[in-house]
PDB file of C-alpha atoms in Angstrom:
ATOM      1  CA  MET A   1      51.980 209.797 150.762  1.00  0.00           C
ATOM      2  CA  LYS A   2      53.917 207.385 152.928  1.00  0.00           C
ATOM      3  CA  ASN A   3      53.834 209.904 155.763  1.00  0.00           C
ATOM      4  CA  ILE A   4      50.067 210.295 155.450  1.00  0.00           C
ATOM      5  CA  ARG A   5      49.564 206.524 155.396  1.00  0.00           C
ATOM      6  CA  GLN A   6      51.831 206.040 158.393  1.00  0.00           C
ATOM      7  CA  SER A   7      50.053 208.814 160.298  1.00  0.00           C
ATOM      8  CA  ILE A   8      46.678 207.199 159.567  1.00  0.00           C
ATOM      9  CA  CYS A   9      47.908 203.872 160.921  1.00  0.00           C
ATOM     10  CA  GLU A  10      49.318 205.565 164.027  1.00  0.00           C
ATOM     11  CA  ALA A  11      46.055 207.416 164.733  1.00  0.00           C
ATOM     12  CA  VAL A  12      44.400 205.356 167.447  1.00  0.00           C
ATOM     13  CA  GLY A  13      42.125 206.049 170.365  1.00  0.00           C
ATOM     14  CA  LYS A  14      40.532 209.329 171.299  1.00  0.00           C
ATOM     15  CA  GLY A  15      41.079 211.980 168.677  1.00  0.00           C
ATOM     16  CA  SER A  16      41.971 209.548 165.902  1.00  0.00           C
ATOM     17  CA  ARG A  17      38.979 210.560 163.773  1.00  0.00           C
ATOM     18  CA  LYS A  18      39.973 214.224 163.987  1.00  0.00           C
ATOM     19  CA  THR A  19      43.546 213.297 163.063  1.00  0.00           C
ATOM     20  CA  ILE A  20      42.296 211.391 160.025  1.00  0.00           C
ATOM     21  CA  LEU A  21      40.108 214.334 158.958  1.00  0.00           C
ATOM     22  CA  ASN A  22      43.162 216.607 159.188  1.00  0.00           C
ATOM     23  CA  LEU A  23      45.201 214.121 157.138  1.00  0.00           C
ATOM     24  CA  ALA A  24      42.456 214.047 154.502  1.00  0.00           C
ATOM     25  CA  ALA A  25      42.646 217.835 154.288  1.00  0.00           C
ATOM     26  CA  GLU A  26      46.444 217.607 153.999  1.00  0.00           C
ATOM     27  CA  PHE A  27      46.077 215.053 151.193  1.00  0.00           C
ATOM     28  CA  GLU A  28      43.627 217.307 149.403  1.00  0.00           C
ATOM     29  CA  MET A  29      45.914 220.329 149.630  1.00  0.00           C
ATOM     30  CA  ALA A  30      49.027 218.384 148.597  1.00  0.00           C
ATOM     31  CA  GLU A  31      47.607 216.266 145.807  1.00  0.00           C
ATOM     32  CA  LEU A  32      44.121 217.130 144.714  1.00  0.00           C
ATOM     33  CA  MET A  33      44.601 220.847 144.140  1.00  0.00           C
ATOM     34  CA  SER A  34      46.797 220.233 141.093  1.00  0.00           C
ATOM     35  CA  SER A  35      45.407 219.840 137.597  1.00  0.00           C
ATOM     36  CA  ASP A  36      46.047 216.093 137.520  1.00  0.00           C
ATOM     37  CA  ILE A  37      46.499 213.196 139.914  1.00  0.00           C
ATOM     38  CA  SER A  38      50.107 212.218 140.582  1.00  0.00           C
ATOM     39  CA  ASP A  39      51.085 208.563 140.302  1.00  0.00           C
ATOM     40  CA  GLU A  40      51.935 208.575 144.013  1.00  0.00           C
ATOM     41  CA  ALA A  41      48.514 209.972 144.934  1.00  0.00           C
ATOM     42  CA  PHE A  42      46.771 207.454 142.701  1.00  0.00           C
ATOM     43  CA  GLU A  43      48.703 204.574 144.286  1.00  0.00           C
ATOM     44  CA  PHE A  44      47.654 205.897 147.694  1.00  0.00           C
ATOM     45  CA  ILE A  45      44.006 205.929 146.570  1.00  0.00           C
ATOM     46  CA  LEU A  46      44.271 202.310 145.389  1.00  0.00           C
ATOM     47  CA  ASP A  47      45.887 201.420 148.721  1.00  0.00           C
ATOM     48  CA  LEU A  48      43.083 203.223 150.565  1.00  0.00           C
ATOM     49  CA  LEU A  49      40.507 201.156 148.675  1.00  0.00           C
ATOM     50  CA  SER A  50      42.297 197.838 149.170  1.00  0.00           C
ATOM     51  CA  SER A  51      43.902 197.928 152.611  1.00  0.00           C
ATOM     52  CA  GLU A  52      41.672 196.948 155.525  1.00  0.00           C
ATOM     53  CA  GLU A  53      43.900 198.821 157.941  1.00  0.00           C
ATOM     54  CA  LEU A  54      42.819 201.954 156.063  1.00  0.00           C
ATOM     55  CA  PHE A  55      39.307 201.575 154.643  1.00  0.00           C
ATOM     56  CA  ASN A  56      37.494 200.522 157.811  1.00  0.00           C
ATOM     57  CA  ARG A  57      38.906 203.249 160.036  1.00  0.00           C
ATOM     58  CA  PRO A  58      36.448 205.902 161.210  1.00  0.00           C
ATOM     59  CA  GLY A  59      36.835 209.112 159.227  1.00  0.00           C
ATOM     60  CA  MET A  60      38.388 207.594 156.102  1.00  0.00           C
ATOM     61  CA  SER A  61      35.322 208.605 154.125  1.00  0.00           C
ATOM     62  CA  ALA A  62      36.761 212.148 154.243  1.00  0.00           C
ATOM     63  CA  PHE A  63      39.412 211.028 151.760  1.00  0.00           C
ATOM     64  CA  LEU A  64      36.666 209.734 149.453  1.00  0.00           C
ATOM     65  CA  VAL A  65      34.706 212.986 149.732  1.00  0.00           C
ATOM     66  CA  ASN A  66      37.796 214.899 148.620  1.00  0.00           C
ATOM     67  CA  ILE A  67      38.412 212.437 145.796  1.00  0.00           C
ATOM     68  CA  SER A  68      34.783 212.718 144.650  1.00  0.00           C
ATOM     69  CA  PHE A  69      35.252 216.415 143.880  1.00  0.00           C
ATOM     70  CA  ASP A  70      38.178 215.598 141.601  1.00  0.00           C
ATOM     71  CA  MET A  71      36.938 212.558 139.692  1.00  0.00           C
ATOM     72  CA  ASN A  72      37.086 214.579 136.475  1.00  0.00           C
ATOM     73  CA  LYS A  73      40.896 214.538 136.811  1.00  0.00           C
ATOM     74  CA  PHE A  74      41.081 210.742 136.614  1.00  0.00           C
ATOM     75  CA  SER A  75      41.668 209.053 133.276  1.00  0.00           C
ATOM     76  CA  LEU A  76      39.294 206.325 132.098  1.00  0.00           C
ATOM     77  CA  THR A  77      42.014 203.776 132.859  1.00  0.00           C
ATOM     78  CA  GLN A  78      42.451 205.094 136.399  1.00  0.00           C
ATOM     79  CA  LYS A  79      38.714 205.056 136.984  1.00  0.00           C
ATOM     80  CA  ALA A  80      38.539 201.477 135.720  1.00  0.00           C
ATOM     81  CA  GLN A  81      41.401 200.481 138.031  1.00  0.00           C
ATOM     82  CA  MET A  82      39.662 202.115 140.980  1.00  0.00           C
ATOM     83  CA  LEU A  83      36.396 200.312 140.272  1.00  0.00           C
ATOM     84  CA  SER A  84      38.220 197.016 139.908  1.00  0.00           C
ATOM     85  CA  VAL A  85      39.880 197.482 143.309  1.00  0.00           C
ATOM     86  CA  VAL A  86      36.517 198.385 144.841  1.00  0.00           C
ATOM     87  CA  GLN A  87      34.920 195.261 143.376  1.00  0.00           C
ATOM     88  CA  LEU A  88      37.697 193.100 144.817  1.00  0.00           C
ATOM     89  CA  ASN A  89      37.405 194.587 148.295  1.00  0.00           C
ATOM     90  CA  TYR A  90      33.814 195.807 148.750  1.00  0.00           C
ATOM     91  CA  SER A  91      32.767 192.691 150.661  1.00  0.00           C
ATOM     92  CA  ARG A  92      35.157 193.746 153.454  1.00  0.00           C
ATOM     93  CA  TYR A  93      34.010 197.367 153.761  1.00  0.00           C
ATOM     94  CA  SER A  94      32.219 197.807 157.071  1.00  0.00           C
ATOM     95  CA  ASP A  95      32.285 201.559 157.632  1.00  0.00           C
ATOM     96  CA  LEU A  96      28.863 202.916 156.682  1.00  0.00           C
ATOM     97  CA  GLU A  97      30.029 206.405 155.710  1.00  0.00           C
ATOM     98  CA  PHE A  98      32.804 204.926 153.576  1.00  0.00           C
ATOM     99  CA  CYS A  99      30.284 202.710 151.735  1.00  0.00           C
ATOM    100  CA  TRP A 100      27.852 205.595 151.256  1.00  0.00           C
ATOM    101  CA  VAL A 101      30.434 207.969 149.813  1.00  0.00           C
ATOM    102  CA  LEU A 102      32.037 205.291 147.661  1.00  0.00           C
ATOM    103  CA  CYS A 103      28.747 204.160 146.108  1.00  0.00           C
ATOM    104  CA  ASP A 104      27.772 207.774 145.522  1.00  0.00           C
ATOM    105  CA  ILE A 105      31.070 208.239 143.646  1.00  0.00           C
ATOM    106  CA  VAL A 106      30.346 205.194 141.497  1.00  0.00           C
ATOM    107  CA  ALA A 107      26.770 206.306 140.800  1.00  0.00           C
ATOM    108  CA  ARG A 108      27.711 209.851 139.818  1.00  0.00           C
ATOM    109  CA  ASN A 109      31.060 209.383 138.083  1.00  0.00           C
ATOM    110  CA  TYR A 110      30.775 206.209 136.046  1.00  0.00           C
ATOM    111  CA  GLU A 111      28.569 205.532 133.066  1.00  0.00           C
ATOM    112  CA  ARG A 112      25.158 204.398 134.221  1.00  0.00           C
ATOM    113  CA  SER A 113      25.532 200.930 132.737  1.00  0.00           C
ATOM    114  CA  VAL A 114      28.962 200.472 134.354  1.00  0.00           C
ATOM    115  CA  ALA A 115      27.692 201.601 137.755  1.00  0.00           C
ATOM    116  CA  LEU A 116      24.616 199.361 137.581  1.00  0.00           C
ATOM    117  CA  LYS A 117      26.713 196.369 136.571  1.00  0.00           C
ATOM    118  CA  ALA A 118      29.122 197.032 139.436  1.00  0.00           C
ATOM    119  CA  PHE A 119      26.298 197.307 141.967  1.00  0.00           C
ATOM    120  CA  GLY A 120      24.669 194.169 140.565  1.00  0.00           C
ATOM    121  CA  ASP A 121      27.938 192.261 140.861  1.00  0.00           C
ATOM    122  CA  LEU A 122      28.553 193.460 144.415  1.00  0.00           C
ATOM    123  CA  VAL A 123      25.224 192.451 145.991  1.00  0.00           C
ATOM    124  CA  ASN A 124      26.171 188.789 146.369  1.00  0.00           C
ATOM    125  CA  ASP A 125      28.744 189.236 149.102  1.00  0.00           C
ATOM    126  CA  VAL A 126      28.444 192.464 151.105  1.00  0.00           C
ATOM    127  CA  THR A 127      28.267 193.647 154.673  1.00  0.00           C
ATOM    128  CA  SER A 128      25.068 195.248 155.938  1.00  0.00           C
ATOM    129  CA  GLU A 129      26.836 198.604 155.598  1.00  0.00           C
ATOM    130  CA  GLY A 130      27.773 197.678 152.040  1.00  0.00           C
ATOM    131  CA  ARG A 131      24.116 196.951 151.231  1.00  0.00           C
ATOM    132  CA  LYS A 132      23.171 200.406 152.487  1.00  0.00           C
ATOM    133  CA  GLY A 133      25.890 201.942 150.322  1.00  0.00           C
ATOM    134  CA  ILE A 134      24.627 200.146 147.232  1.00  0.00           C
ATOM    135  CA  ALA A 135      21.058 201.252 148.014  1.00  0.00           C
ATOM    136  CA  LEU A 136      22.260 204.862 148.199  1.00  0.00           C
ATOM    137  CA  GLY A 137      24.122 204.485 144.887  1.00  0.00           C
ATOM    138  CA  LEU A 138      21.043 203.012 143.221  1.00  0.00           C
ATOM    139  CA  ASP A 139      18.946 205.870 144.576  1.00  0.00           C
ATOM    140  CA  ALA A 140      21.375 208.418 143.107  1.00  0.00           C
ATOM    141  CA  ILE A 141      21.137 206.738 139.704  1.00  0.00           C
ATOM    142  CA  ALA A 142      17.332 206.553 139.966  1.00  0.00           C
ATOM    143  CA  LYS A 143      17.096 210.290 140.616  1.00  0.00           C
ATOM    144  CA  GLN A 144      19.033 210.917 137.406  1.00  0.00           C
ATOM    145  CA  SER A 145      17.125 208.313 135.364  1.00  0.00           C
ATOM    146  CA  LYS A 146      13.429 208.583 136.178  1.00  0.00           C
ATOM    147  CA  ARG A 147      12.497 208.746 132.513  1.00  0.00           C
ATOM    148  CA  ASP A 148      14.613 205.777 131.476  1.00  0.00           C
ATOM    149  CA  SER A 149      12.436 202.719 132.051  1.00  0.00           C
ATOM    150  CA  ASN A 150      15.252 200.251 131.291  1.00  0.00           C
ATOM    151  CA  THR A 151      17.471 201.797 133.938  1.00  0.00           C
ATOM    152  CA  MET A 152      14.627 201.945 136.441  1.00  0.00           C
ATOM    153  CA  ASN A 153      13.839 198.253 135.784  1.00  0.00           C
ATOM    154  CA  GLU A 154      17.478 197.333 136.365  1.00  0.00           C
ATOM    155  CA  ILE A 155      17.559 199.372 139.591  1.00  0.00           C
ATOM    156  CA  GLU A 156      14.393 197.652 140.783  1.00  0.00           C
ATOM    157  CA  LYS A 157      15.857 194.230 139.980  1.00  0.00           C
ATOM    158  CA  ILE A 158      19.088 194.937 141.897  1.00  0.00           C
ATOM    159  CA  SER A 159      17.165 196.504 144.789  1.00  0.00           C
ATOM    160  CA  ARG A 160      14.884 193.493 145.064  1.00  0.00           C
ATOM    161  CA  TYR A 161      17.844 191.127 145.062  1.00  0.00           C
ATOM    162  CA  LEU A 162      19.631 193.339 147.609  1.00  0.00           C
ATOM    163  CA  SER A 163      16.649 193.250 149.989  1.00  0.00           C
ATOM    164  CA  GLN A 164      16.601 189.437 149.863  1.00  0.00           C
ATOM    165  CA  ARG A 165      20.177 189.226 151.127  1.00  0.00           C
TER     166      ARG A 165
END
């Protein structure tokens, strides 16, 4: 994991996005193909979500895409830790693709009430890219919840507040 992190940080200039995509594929093959998530891989994921030198780099959303396919491997405690780290750092996320993929993960892999609370808590202090990510997450929940009027009311409330920001 340290080698992958170091390689990400060294990837600058032309071709850096392609390098990061290749590193994401390497991470997937090394860590995500197993039946569980190693402690080292999980620490890397937390670092990815909390370190500005990582999360705002173009192409880092590829790591999140790979992680999204394996969310069923994470324990409830790990998922809670991930969401906590996201909530602490979301106001600094400025890569649109990263925000989109991350909010889609939250919308599809956390209980509806947990995801809605997280999105509601995040709207106060976000980048414009972060707002777009939250809107995408809310849309994903809405598509799954059209018959649940309470959920739809909560989505509308958060969306309205989000548009006023």
